[in-house]
């Protein structure tokens, strides 16, 4: 018997990295999963992995910044899988760069994808889970707990997710809705996000440090293992599955008294 038998979960950004691992882990514990993303190929791979291990999954193309799409995602999920009571607001991007060179459009894009989406998803979930209860899990980061050179917009977005989560949790509890809302704060996890959009962060570092973090193909590739070795006492990057396990816990009744809290999984990075 799984921890989530009979439950229905929506996972955004499920075509890659932590979202994919979470969709797989939720399904492994018995949840029927609606996996959404803008990346259709990624979703196909996620669905194939879940189906191969006997899990139940459907996929939907969703841009999390599109307000109207949220109603469609909840309606389709309820119609095809049953009423969702778990939402993982995972989709995100990281836009790096020095503040003095940062454009307003990059800033707004960072907030739109990482913050507006979490508001839209949480609002949709709260409207629909009032009677059933549920668990909303928002992906923040250690970057939402402390500042980082070259990552000001990303840190700001993840700090916003942290406090929005707490506010939503208090609002749900005060209304008497059994909806728990928590944030998860990964450290350095080995996923494609580092190569996709953070690379420019090295541009804000002293040359020697940037060179140390370059991957085998040079400055355009970030060596995530080297980055984690320097930053985390456990001296390695985390695996997406290590975040997914926390997400399953928070989705389950094992976390029935946990709400408005931040769950840090970072190999000890913020312990010193
Ligand atoms: N990897 C890390 O080290 C790390 C650390 C802390 C927090 N996080 C957070 O975890 C979450 C997942 O990151 P990841 O590392 O798995 O990254 P990833 O790049 O592997 O996956 C992110 C997914 O989000 C999707 N996405 C991006 N914009 C979208 C949009 N507008 N609509 C729908 N989907 C969209 C992408 O297509 C991708 O599949 C993000 O919120 C990220 O900020 C990651």
Short mmCIF file of C-alpha atoms in Angstrom, two decimals, residues 67-262:
data_model
loop_
_atom_site.label_atom_id
_atom_site.label_comp_id
_atom_site.label_asym_id
_atom_site.label_seq_id
_atom_site.Cartn_x
_atom_site.Cartn_y
_atom_site.Cartn_z
CA UNK A 67 -3.76 32.48 -15.86
CA UNK A 68 -6.55 30.86 -17.89
CA UNK A 69 -4.60 27.61 -18.33
CA UNK A 70 -4.79 26.92 -14.58
CA UNK A 71 -8.58 26.42 -14.66
CA UNK A 72 -8.20 24.13 -17.66
CA UNK A 73 -5.53 22.05 -15.89
CA UNK A 74 -7.67 21.61 -12.76
CA UNK A 75 -10.84 20.88 -14.79
CA UNK A 76 -9.15 18.33 -17.05
CA UNK A 77 -7.46 16.64 -14.09
CA UNK A 78 -10.71 16.39 -12.13
CA UNK A 79 -12.55 15.03 -15.16
CA UNK A 80 -9.95 12.43 -16.16
CA UNK A 81 -8.32 11.42 -12.86
CA UNK A 82 -10.57 12.75 -10.08
CA UNK A 83 -10.38 15.89 -7.91
CA UNK A 84 -6.75 16.86 -7.29
CA UNK A 85 -5.74 17.25 -3.63
CA UNK A 86 -1.98 17.62 -4.19
CA UNK A 87 -0.33 20.44 -6.14
CA UNK A 88 3.43 20.70 -6.62
CA UNK A 89 4.31 24.18 -7.92
CA UNK A 90 7.69 23.16 -9.28
CA UNK A 91 8.17 24.81 -12.71
CA UNK A 92 10.87 27.44 -12.58
CA UNK A 93 13.75 29.15 -14.34
CA UNK A 94 16.94 30.78 -13.10
CA UNK A 95 18.12 33.96 -14.73
CA UNK A 96 21.61 34.90 -13.62
CA UNK A 97 23.55 38.12 -14.09
CA UNK A 98 25.08 41.06 -12.27
CA UNK A 99 22.58 43.61 -10.96
CA UNK A 100 24.29 46.52 -12.72
CA UNK A 101 23.82 44.78 -16.09
CA UNK A 102 20.43 43.19 -15.43
CA UNK A 103 17.52 44.23 -17.68
CA UNK A 104 14.05 44.96 -16.38
CA UNK A 105 12.60 42.48 -18.86
CA UNK A 106 14.81 39.65 -17.48
CA UNK A 107 13.78 40.67 -13.97
CA UNK A 108 10.08 40.59 -14.86
CA UNK A 109 10.41 37.26 -16.66
CA UNK A 110 12.08 35.74 -13.58
CA UNK A 111 9.22 36.93 -11.35
CA UNK A 112 6.53 35.88 -13.82
CA UNK A 113 7.72 32.28 -14.11
CA UNK A 114 8.81 31.72 -10.49
CA UNK A 115 6.40 33.87 -8.47
CA UNK A 116 3.26 34.69 -10.49
CA UNK A 117 2.90 30.99 -11.34
CA UNK A 118 3.00 29.96 -7.68
CA UNK A 119 0.32 32.54 -6.84
CA UNK A 120 -1.88 31.38 -9.73
CA UNK A 121 -1.47 27.69 -8.91
CA UNK A 122 -2.00 28.14 -5.17
CA UNK A 123 -5.07 30.30 -5.74
CA UNK A 124 -6.59 27.75 -8.08
CA UNK A 125 -5.85 24.93 -5.63
CA UNK A 126 -7.28 26.83 -2.64
CA UNK A 127 -10.50 27.55 -4.51
CA UNK A 128 -10.94 23.88 -5.32
CA UNK A 129 -9.60 22.11 -2.22
CA UNK A 130 -11.69 23.98 0.40
CA UNK A 131 -13.97 21.01 1.00
CA UNK A 132 -11.65 18.11 0.21
CA UNK A 133 -8.53 19.41 1.94
CA UNK A 134 -5.16 19.06 0.28
CA UNK A 135 -1.44 19.71 0.22
CA UNK A 136 0.28 22.45 -1.79
CA UNK A 137 4.05 22.22 -2.11
CA UNK A 138 5.94 25.18 -3.52
CA UNK A 139 9.51 24.92 -4.77
CA UNK A 140 11.63 27.64 -3.22
CA UNK A 141 15.40 27.19 -2.77
CA UNK A 142 18.27 27.89 -0.40
CA UNK A 143 18.41 30.95 -2.67
CA UNK A 144 15.16 31.99 -0.98
CA UNK A 145 16.89 32.02 2.38
CA UNK A 146 20.03 33.98 1.64
CA UNK A 147 21.54 36.23 -0.99
CA UNK A 148 23.87 35.23 -3.79
CA UNK A 149 26.00 37.33 -6.16
CA UNK A 150 24.85 36.99 -9.74
CA UNK A 151 21.49 35.54 -8.69
CA UNK A 152 19.64 38.53 -7.28
CA UNK A 153 16.47 38.06 -9.32
CA UNK A 154 16.35 34.32 -8.65
CA UNK A 155 16.94 34.84 -4.89
CA UNK A 156 14.21 37.50 -4.83
CA UNK A 157 11.77 35.18 -6.57
CA UNK A 158 12.46 32.29 -4.22
CA UNK A 159 12.25 34.55 -1.15
CA UNK A 160 8.83 35.62 -2.40
CA UNK A 161 7.74 32.00 -2.77
CA UNK A 162 8.81 31.36 0.84
CA UNK A 163 6.67 34.13 2.34
CA UNK A 164 3.75 33.66 -0.03
CA UNK A 165 3.67 30.02 1.10
CA UNK A 166 3.49 31.01 4.76
CA UNK A 167 0.74 33.55 4.07
CA UNK A 168 -1.32 31.02 2.12
CA UNK A 169 -0.87 28.44 4.90
CA UNK A 170 -2.13 30.85 7.55
CA UNK A 171 -5.06 31.91 5.37
CA UNK A 172 -6.12 28.29 4.76
CA UNK A 173 -5.87 27.38 8.44
CA UNK A 174 -7.79 30.47 9.55
CA UNK A 175 -10.57 29.67 7.10
CA UNK A 176 -10.80 26.19 8.58
CA UNK A 177 -9.76 24.58 5.30
CA UNK A 178 -7.63 21.50 5.74
CA UNK A 179 -5.19 22.65 3.07
CA UNK A 180 -1.54 22.55 4.11
CA UNK A 181 0.91 24.78 2.24
CA UNK A 182 4.66 24.30 2.59
CA UNK A 183 7.83 25.27 0.75
CA UNK A 184 10.75 23.04 -0.15
CA UNK A 185 14.25 24.53 -0.32
CA UNK A 186 16.74 22.43 -2.28
CA UNK A 187 20.45 23.22 -2.25
CA UNK A 188 22.51 22.40 -5.35
CA UNK A 189 20.73 19.61 -7.20
CA UNK A 190 22.10 18.09 -10.36
CA UNK A 191 19.44 18.96 -12.95
CA UNK A 192 19.48 20.66 -16.36
CA UNK A 193 18.51 24.05 -14.84
CA UNK A 194 22.17 24.85 -14.19
CA UNK A 195 23.17 24.48 -17.82
CA UNK A 196 19.98 26.08 -19.18
CA UNK A 197 20.00 29.47 -17.59
CA UNK A 198 22.33 30.03 -14.69
CA UNK A 199 25.57 29.91 -16.62
CA UNK A 200 25.72 33.68 -16.79
CA UNK A 201 26.25 33.70 -13.03
CA UNK A 202 29.90 32.86 -13.63
CA UNK A 203 30.24 36.18 -15.45
CA UNK A 204 29.87 37.95 -12.13
CA UNK A 205 32.63 35.92 -10.43
CA UNK A 206 36.36 36.61 -10.26
CA UNK A 207 37.98 34.92 -13.28
CA UNK A 208 39.81 32.27 -11.23
CA UNK A 209 36.60 31.17 -9.50
CA UNK A 210 34.66 31.12 -12.78
CA UNK A 211 37.39 28.99 -14.40
CA UNK A 212 37.24 26.53 -11.51
CA UNK A 213 33.51 26.08 -12.05
CA UNK A 214 33.68 25.63 -15.81
CA UNK A 215 32.69 22.21 -17.08
CA UNK A 216 34.65 19.99 -19.46
CA UNK A 217 33.55 21.99 -22.50
CA UNK A 218 34.61 25.31 -21.02
CA UNK A 219 33.03 28.43 -19.57
CA UNK A 220 29.61 27.81 -21.11
CA UNK A 221 29.16 24.71 -19.02
CA UNK A 222 28.94 24.90 -15.25
CA UNK A 223 30.57 22.13 -13.22
CA UNK A 224 27.75 21.44 -10.76
CA UNK A 225 29.80 18.87 -8.82
CA UNK A 226 32.58 21.40 -8.22
CA UNK A 227 30.05 24.02 -7.19
CA UNK A 228 28.44 21.64 -4.67
CA UNK A 229 31.78 20.44 -3.34
CA UNK A 230 32.66 23.99 -2.40
CA UNK A 231 29.24 24.94 -1.05
CA UNK A 232 27.82 21.90 0.75
CA UNK A 233 29.45 20.08 3.70
CA UNK A 234 28.32 16.78 2.13
CA UNK A 235 30.54 17.80 -0.82
CA UNK A 236 28.28 16.59 -3.61
CA UNK A 237 25.21 17.81 -5.48
CA UNK A 238 21.85 16.41 -4.45
CA UNK A 239 19.85 14.09 -6.69
CA UNK A 240 16.34 15.09 -7.82
CA UNK A 241 15.02 11.96 -6.09
CA UNK A 242 16.27 13.29 -2.75
CA UNK A 243 13.95 16.28 -3.14
CA UNK A 244 11.10 14.13 -4.44
CA UNK A 245 11.12 12.06 -1.23
CA UNK A 246 10.45 15.19 0.84
CA UNK A 247 7.66 16.15 -1.56
CA UNK A 248 5.97 12.76 -1.11
CA UNK A 249 6.21 13.16 2.67
CA UNK A 250 4.64 16.64 2.57
CA UNK A 251 1.90 15.42 0.23
CA UNK A 252 1.01 12.57 2.58
CA UNK A 253 -0.89 12.38 5.88
CA UNK A 254 2.46 11.76 7.58
CA UNK A 255 2.82 15.56 7.41
CA UNK A 256 -0.70 16.23 8.70
CA UNK A 257 0.40 18.90 11.22
CA UNK A 258 3.00 20.58 9.00
CA UNK A 259 1.92 23.81 7.36
CA UNK A 260 3.51 27.15 6.55
CA UNK A 261 6.97 25.69 6.99
CA UNK A 262 10.17 25.57 4.97
#
